[in-house]
């Protein structure tokens, strides 16, 4: 088993050094509906969780359970550097007006803003509220909203936070919903009979 994995890693290193990939993936361009053949090896060593298109349609972003994200330049058919994390990917979103950035939220409650031009995380958003369930931008792209899940004794607290993208601070963390794990017993009051009956 270890021997097979080592061979797989060696093949990946060789293909990266040659600048070529050998497995084929057929994609359909959103504007022209043409097939694009990408030369790719296995993108991830474990299951791929999801694939996202950039808004302009230039990039495909694959992310999986191996704590990595891989970006494919569709026009060139090349893979950019791998984006590595210390947590399992929960959600990824491209910037609304700039497909050179994307948000990465994961299982350890961290949200990072990555810049694909330099392959580095440029901002870090951390509130330690549990695994990140989703991230969505506001219309102007200057803020984003994150949702997370915190499990406690007999309850899950779902937190929704509005963040300032550039300042890396929460603008509002007042949105919180308490959802019990089990069905609560609610005492029902019997209506009183009308006076004089």
PDB file of C-alpha atoms in Angstrom:
ATOM      1  CA  UNK A   1       0.000   0.000   0.000  1.00  0.00           C
ATOM      2  CA  UNK A   2       2.767   2.442   0.963  1.00  0.00           C
ATOM      3  CA  UNK A   3       4.731   1.382  -2.080  1.00  0.00           C
ATOM      4  CA  UNK A   4       1.806   2.228  -4.384  1.00  0.00           C
ATOM      5  CA  UNK A   5       1.392   5.624  -2.751  1.00  0.00           C
ATOM      6  CA  UNK A   6       5.105   6.381  -3.151  1.00  0.00           C
ATOM      7  CA  UNK A   7       4.934   5.435  -6.842  1.00  0.00           C
ATOM      8  CA  UNK A   8       1.916   7.698  -7.277  1.00  0.00           C
ATOM      9  CA  UNK A   9       3.713  10.607  -5.617  1.00  0.00           C
ATOM     10  CA  UNK A  10       6.794  10.005  -7.782  1.00  0.00           C
ATOM     11  CA  UNK A  11       4.667  10.028 -10.965  1.00  0.00           C
ATOM     12  CA  UNK A  12       3.106  13.306  -9.823  1.00  0.00           C
ATOM     13  CA  UNK A  13       6.533  14.862  -9.202  1.00  0.00           C
ATOM     14  CA  UNK A  14       7.757  13.735 -12.620  1.00  0.00           C
ATOM     15  CA  UNK A  15       4.695  15.080 -14.410  1.00  0.00           C
ATOM     16  CA  UNK A  16       5.002  18.421 -12.608  1.00  0.00           C
ATOM     17  CA  UNK A  17       8.648  18.718 -13.593  1.00  0.00           C
ATOM     18  CA  UNK A  18       7.766  18.009 -17.229  1.00  0.00           C
ATOM     19  CA  UNK A  19       4.928  20.525 -17.079  1.00  0.00           C
ATOM     20  CA  UNK A  20       2.423  17.981 -18.379  1.00  0.00           C
ATOM     21  CA  UNK A  21      -0.482  16.035 -17.001  1.00  0.00           C
ATOM     22  CA  UNK A  22      -1.760  12.791 -18.461  1.00  0.00           C
ATOM     23  CA  UNK A  23      -5.327  12.061 -17.368  1.00  0.00           C
ATOM     24  CA  UNK A  24      -8.021  13.837 -19.358  1.00  0.00           C
ATOM     25  CA  UNK A  25     -10.911  15.837 -18.026  1.00  0.00           C
ATOM     26  CA  UNK A  26     -13.552  17.208 -20.349  1.00  0.00           C
ATOM     27  CA  UNK A  27     -14.999  20.549 -19.400  1.00  0.00           C
ATOM     28  CA  UNK A  28     -17.609  22.638 -21.166  1.00  0.00           C
ATOM     29  CA  UNK A  29     -16.873  26.330 -21.601  1.00  0.00           C
ATOM     30  CA  UNK A  30     -19.800  28.384 -20.349  1.00  0.00           C
ATOM     31  CA  UNK A  31     -19.755  30.915 -23.167  1.00  0.00           C
ATOM     32  CA  UNK A  32     -18.757  28.822 -26.179  1.00  0.00           C
ATOM     33  CA  UNK A  33     -19.863  25.359 -24.989  1.00  0.00           C
ATOM     34  CA  UNK A  34     -16.694  23.841 -26.376  1.00  0.00           C
ATOM     35  CA  UNK A  35     -14.817  20.928 -24.918  1.00  0.00           C
ATOM     36  CA  UNK A  36     -11.517  21.676 -23.296  1.00  0.00           C
ATOM     37  CA  UNK A  37      -9.174  18.777 -22.735  1.00  0.00           C
ATOM     38  CA  UNK A  38      -6.969  19.272 -19.697  1.00  0.00           C
ATOM     39  CA  UNK A  39      -3.895  17.145 -19.174  1.00  0.00           C
ATOM     40  CA  UNK A  40      -4.119  16.282 -15.483  1.00  0.00           C
ATOM     41  CA  UNK A  41      -2.937  13.513 -13.234  1.00  0.00           C
ATOM     42  CA  UNK A  42      -5.032  12.515 -10.293  1.00  0.00           C
ATOM     43  CA  UNK A  43      -5.787  15.828  -8.668  1.00  0.00           C
ATOM     44  CA  UNK A  44      -6.094  14.571  -5.131  1.00  0.00           C
ATOM     45  CA  UNK A  45      -4.893  11.514  -3.259  1.00  0.00           C
ATOM     46  CA  UNK A  46      -8.316  11.216  -1.574  1.00  0.00           C
ATOM     47  CA  UNK A  47     -11.877  12.128  -2.574  1.00  0.00           C
ATOM     48  CA  UNK A  48     -12.572  15.463  -4.256  1.00  0.00           C
ATOM     49  CA  UNK A  49     -15.277  17.365  -2.374  1.00  0.00           C
ATOM     50  CA  UNK A  50     -16.298  19.926  -5.000  1.00  0.00           C
ATOM     51  CA  UNK A  51     -15.248  21.893  -8.086  1.00  0.00           C
ATOM     52  CA  UNK A  52     -15.803  25.647  -8.539  1.00  0.00           C
ATOM     53  CA  UNK A  53     -15.585  27.823 -11.656  1.00  0.00           C
ATOM     54  CA  UNK A  54     -14.217  31.347 -11.343  1.00  0.00           C
ATOM     55  CA  UNK A  55     -16.759  34.041 -12.278  1.00  0.00           C
ATOM     56  CA  UNK A  56     -14.899  34.860 -15.492  1.00  0.00           C
ATOM     57  CA  UNK A  57     -14.614  31.175 -16.412  1.00  0.00           C
ATOM     58  CA  UNK A  58     -10.801  31.168 -16.577  1.00  0.00           C
ATOM     59  CA  UNK A  59     -10.141  28.839 -13.643  1.00  0.00           C
ATOM     60  CA  UNK A  60     -11.412  25.606 -12.138  1.00  0.00           C
ATOM     61  CA  UNK A  61     -10.754  25.090  -8.446  1.00  0.00           C
ATOM     62  CA  UNK A  62     -10.816  21.528  -7.105  1.00  0.00           C
ATOM     63  CA  UNK A  63     -10.777  20.855  -3.385  1.00  0.00           C
ATOM     64  CA  UNK A  64     -10.889  17.663  -1.420  1.00  0.00           C
ATOM     65  CA  UNK A  65     -10.503  15.828   1.838  1.00  0.00           C
ATOM     66  CA  UNK A  66      -6.684  15.867   1.594  1.00  0.00           C
ATOM     67  CA  UNK A  67      -6.576  19.481   2.908  1.00  0.00           C
ATOM     68  CA  UNK A  68      -5.508  20.868  -0.467  1.00  0.00           C
ATOM     69  CA  UNK A  69      -6.992  22.982  -3.232  1.00  0.00           C
ATOM     70  CA  UNK A  70      -5.790  22.793  -6.803  1.00  0.00           C
ATOM     71  CA  UNK A  71      -6.393  25.481  -9.375  1.00  0.00           C
ATOM     72  CA  UNK A  72      -6.471  24.791 -13.107  1.00  0.00           C
ATOM     73  CA  UNK A  73      -5.960  27.537 -15.672  1.00  0.00           C
ATOM     74  CA  UNK A  74      -8.490  26.381 -18.275  1.00  0.00           C
ATOM     75  CA  UNK A  75      -7.011  28.394 -21.169  1.00  0.00           C
ATOM     76  CA  UNK A  76      -3.479  27.088 -20.651  1.00  0.00           C
ATOM     77  CA  UNK A  77      -4.477  23.662 -19.336  1.00  0.00           C
ATOM     78  CA  UNK A  78      -1.979  23.992 -16.489  1.00  0.00           C
ATOM     79  CA  UNK A  79      -2.213  23.471 -12.774  1.00  0.00           C
ATOM     80  CA  UNK A  80      -0.992  26.321 -10.573  1.00  0.00           C
ATOM     81  CA  UNK A  81       0.759  25.681  -7.260  1.00  0.00           C
ATOM     82  CA  UNK A  82      -1.155  23.595  -4.737  1.00  0.00           C
ATOM     83  CA  UNK A  83      -2.809  25.481  -1.871  1.00  0.00           C
ATOM     84  CA  UNK A  84      -2.209  23.494   1.331  1.00  0.00           C
ATOM     85  CA  UNK A  85      -4.174  23.841   4.559  1.00  0.00           C
ATOM     86  CA  UNK A  86      -4.078  22.372   8.051  1.00  0.00           C
ATOM     87  CA  UNK A  87      -7.815  21.685   7.961  1.00  0.00           C
ATOM     88  CA  UNK A  88     -10.298  19.831   5.771  1.00  0.00           C
ATOM     89  CA  UNK A  89     -11.903  22.114   3.208  1.00  0.00           C
ATOM     90  CA  UNK A  90     -15.512  23.000   3.973  1.00  0.00           C
ATOM     91  CA  UNK A  91     -16.224  25.718   1.438  1.00  0.00           C
ATOM     92  CA  UNK A  92     -14.417  27.722  -1.238  1.00  0.00           C
ATOM     93  CA  UNK A  93     -15.625  30.890  -2.981  1.00  0.00           C
ATOM     94  CA  UNK A  94     -13.923  33.017  -5.618  1.00  0.00           C
ATOM     95  CA  UNK A  95     -13.942  36.780  -5.125  1.00  0.00           C
ATOM     96  CA  UNK A  96     -16.957  38.382  -6.833  1.00  0.00           C
ATOM     97  CA  UNK A  97     -14.923  40.860  -8.917  1.00  0.00           C
ATOM     98  CA  UNK A  98     -11.454  39.311  -8.846  1.00  0.00           C
ATOM     99  CA  UNK A  99     -10.877  35.681  -9.771  1.00  0.00           C
ATOM    100  CA  UNK A 100      -7.285  35.947  -8.500  1.00  0.00           C
ATOM    101  CA  UNK A 101      -8.540  35.520  -4.931  1.00  0.00           C
ATOM    102  CA  UNK A 102     -10.632  32.892  -3.196  1.00  0.00           C
ATOM    103  CA  UNK A 103     -11.889  32.197   0.308  1.00  0.00           C
ATOM    104  CA  UNK A 104     -11.199  28.901   1.994  1.00  0.00           C
ATOM    105  CA  UNK A 105     -13.208  27.856   5.080  1.00  0.00           C
ATOM    106  CA  UNK A 106     -12.638  24.609   6.885  1.00  0.00           C
ATOM    107  CA  UNK A 107     -13.120  22.181   9.701  1.00  0.00           C
ATOM    108  CA  UNK A 108     -10.963  24.091  12.221  1.00  0.00           C
ATOM    109  CA  UNK A 109     -12.999  27.325  12.053  1.00  0.00           C
ATOM    110  CA  UNK A 110     -10.412  29.255  10.030  1.00  0.00           C
ATOM    111  CA  UNK A 111     -11.271  31.283   6.950  1.00  0.00           C
ATOM    112  CA  UNK A 112      -8.396  32.356   4.717  1.00  0.00           C
ATOM    113  CA  UNK A 113      -8.253  34.628   1.704  1.00  0.00           C
ATOM    114  CA  UNK A 114      -5.802  33.181  -0.834  1.00  0.00           C
ATOM    115  CA  UNK A 115      -4.172  35.052  -3.717  1.00  0.00           C
ATOM    116  CA  UNK A 116      -3.497  32.705  -6.634  1.00  0.00           C
ATOM    117  CA  UNK A 117      -0.834  35.005  -8.116  1.00  0.00           C
ATOM    118  CA  UNK A 118       1.594  34.362  -5.266  1.00  0.00           C
ATOM    119  CA  UNK A 119       0.072  31.152  -3.861  1.00  0.00           C
ATOM    120  CA  UNK A 120      -0.189  32.560  -0.333  1.00  0.00           C
ATOM    121  CA  UNK A 121      -2.910  33.284   2.194  1.00  0.00           C
ATOM    122  CA  UNK A 122      -3.107  37.079   2.380  1.00  0.00           C
ATOM    123  CA  UNK A 123      -5.787  37.406   5.092  1.00  0.00           C
ATOM    124  CA  UNK A 124      -6.849  35.196   7.987  1.00  0.00           C
ATOM    125  CA  UNK A 125     -10.281  35.388   9.645  1.00  0.00           C
ATOM    126  CA  UNK A 126     -10.614  33.494  12.910  1.00  0.00           C
ATOM    127  CA  UNK A 127     -13.355  33.422  15.536  1.00  0.00           C
ATOM    128  CA  UNK A 128     -13.066  29.782  16.737  1.00  0.00           C
ATOM    129  CA  UNK A 129     -16.757  29.128  16.226  1.00  0.00           C
ATOM    130  CA  UNK A 130     -16.578  25.624  14.792  1.00  0.00           C
ATOM    131  CA  UNK A 131     -16.374  24.281  11.273  1.00  0.00           C
ATOM    132  CA  UNK A 132     -17.203  26.740   8.502  1.00  0.00           C
ATOM    133  CA  UNK A 133     -20.368  25.735   6.661  1.00  0.00           C
ATOM    134  CA  UNK A 134     -20.571  28.480   4.030  1.00  0.00           C
ATOM    135  CA  UNK A 135     -19.170  31.841   2.928  1.00  0.00           C
ATOM    136  CA  UNK A 136     -20.963  34.406   0.757  1.00  0.00           C
ATOM    137  CA  UNK A 137     -19.992  37.879  -0.447  1.00  0.00           C
ATOM    138  CA  UNK A 138     -22.160  40.975  -0.177  1.00  0.00           C
ATOM    139  CA  UNK A 139     -23.110  42.749  -3.407  1.00  0.00           C
ATOM    140  CA  UNK A 140     -20.230  45.250  -3.229  1.00  0.00           C
ATOM    141  CA  UNK A 141     -17.616  42.590  -2.371  1.00  0.00           C
ATOM    142  CA  UNK A 142     -16.308  44.570   0.619  1.00  0.00           C
ATOM    143  CA  UNK A 143     -17.875  42.277   3.197  1.00  0.00           C
ATOM    144  CA  UNK A 144     -18.633  38.595   3.405  1.00  0.00           C
ATOM    145  CA  UNK A 145     -20.883  36.484   5.582  1.00  0.00           C
ATOM    146  CA  UNK A 146     -19.760  33.221   7.150  1.00  0.00           C
ATOM    147  CA  UNK A 147     -21.810  30.540   8.834  1.00  0.00           C
ATOM    148  CA  UNK A 148     -20.338  28.052  11.270  1.00  0.00           C
ATOM    149  CA  UNK A 149     -21.459  25.238  13.510  1.00  0.00           C
ATOM    150  CA  UNK A 150     -20.535  24.890  17.172  1.00  0.00           C
ATOM    151  CA  UNK A 151     -21.613  21.733  18.968  1.00  0.00           C
ATOM    152  CA  UNK A 152     -22.155  21.884  22.695  1.00  0.00           C
ATOM    153  CA  UNK A 153     -23.947  19.725  25.199  1.00  0.00           C
ATOM    154  CA  UNK A 154     -27.409  18.988  23.779  1.00  0.00           C
ATOM    155  CA  UNK A 155     -27.321  21.991  21.446  1.00  0.00           C
ATOM    156  CA  UNK A 156     -25.821  23.245  18.216  1.00  0.00           C
ATOM    157  CA  UNK A 157     -25.145  26.940  17.913  1.00  0.00           C
ATOM    158  CA  UNK A 158     -25.170  28.155  14.342  1.00  0.00           C
ATOM    159  CA  UNK A 159     -23.301  31.435  14.115  1.00  0.00           C
ATOM    160  CA  UNK A 160     -23.563  33.895  11.257  1.00  0.00           C
ATOM    161  CA  UNK A 161     -20.916  36.608  11.129  1.00  0.00           C
ATOM    162  CA  UNK A 162     -20.543  39.583   8.784  1.00  0.00           C
ATOM    163  CA  UNK A 163     -16.846  40.337   8.120  1.00  0.00           C
ATOM    164  CA  UNK A 164     -14.951  43.292   6.665  1.00  0.00           C
ATOM    165  CA  UNK A 165     -12.758  41.779   3.934  1.00  0.00           C
ATOM    166  CA  UNK A 166      -9.854  44.243   4.074  1.00  0.00           C
ATOM    167  CA  UNK A 167      -9.719  44.872   7.846  1.00  0.00           C
ATOM    168  CA  UNK A 168     -10.208  41.170   8.775  1.00  0.00           C
ATOM    169  CA  UNK A 169     -12.629  42.033  11.590  1.00  0.00           C
ATOM    170  CA  UNK A 170     -16.189  40.927  12.267  1.00  0.00           C
ATOM    171  CA  UNK A 171     -18.680  43.750  11.716  1.00  0.00           C
ATOM    172  CA  UNK A 172     -21.497  41.846  13.357  1.00  0.00           C
ATOM    173  CA  UNK A 173     -21.570  38.649  15.329  1.00  0.00           C
ATOM    174  CA  UNK A 174     -24.985  39.280  16.807  1.00  0.00           C
ATOM    175  CA  UNK A 175     -26.657  36.778  14.503  1.00  0.00           C
ATOM    176  CA  UNK A 176     -26.874  33.515  16.385  1.00  0.00           C
ATOM    177  CA  UNK A 177     -29.471  30.755  16.446  1.00  0.00           C
ATOM    178  CA  UNK A 178     -29.717  28.073  19.109  1.00  0.00           C
ATOM    179  CA  UNK A 179     -30.973  24.742  17.752  1.00  0.00           C
ATOM    180  CA  UNK A 180     -31.497  21.906  20.266  1.00  0.00           C
ATOM    181  CA  UNK A 181     -30.313  18.441  19.239  1.00  0.00           C
ATOM    182  CA  UNK A 182     -33.362  16.758  20.714  1.00  0.00           C
ATOM    183  CA  UNK A 183     -37.000  17.752  20.532  1.00  0.00           C
ATOM    184  CA  UNK A 184     -37.732  19.985  23.508  1.00  0.00           C
ATOM    185  CA  UNK A 185     -40.678  19.382  25.772  1.00  0.00           C
ATOM    186  CA  UNK A 186     -42.759  22.528  25.804  1.00  0.00           C
ATOM    187  CA  UNK A 187     -45.429  22.742  28.491  1.00  0.00           C
ATOM    188  CA  UNK A 188     -48.786  23.559  26.979  1.00  0.00           C
ATOM    189  CA  UNK A 189     -51.101  25.660  29.103  1.00  0.00           C
ATOM    190  CA  UNK A 190     -54.739  24.725  29.028  1.00  0.00           C
ATOM    191  CA  UNK A 191     -57.024  27.651  28.263  1.00  0.00           C
ATOM    192  CA  UNK A 192     -59.023  28.879  31.234  1.00  0.00           C
ATOM    193  CA  UNK A 193     -62.767  28.642  30.980  1.00  0.00           C
ATOM    194  CA  UNK A 194     -64.479  32.019  30.619  1.00  0.00           C
ATOM    195  CA  UNK A 195     -65.545  33.701  33.879  1.00  0.00           C
ATOM    196  CA  UNK A 196     -69.171  33.040  34.776  1.00  0.00           C
ATOM    197  CA  UNK A 197     -69.593  29.727  32.977  1.00  0.00           C
TER     198      UNK A 197
END
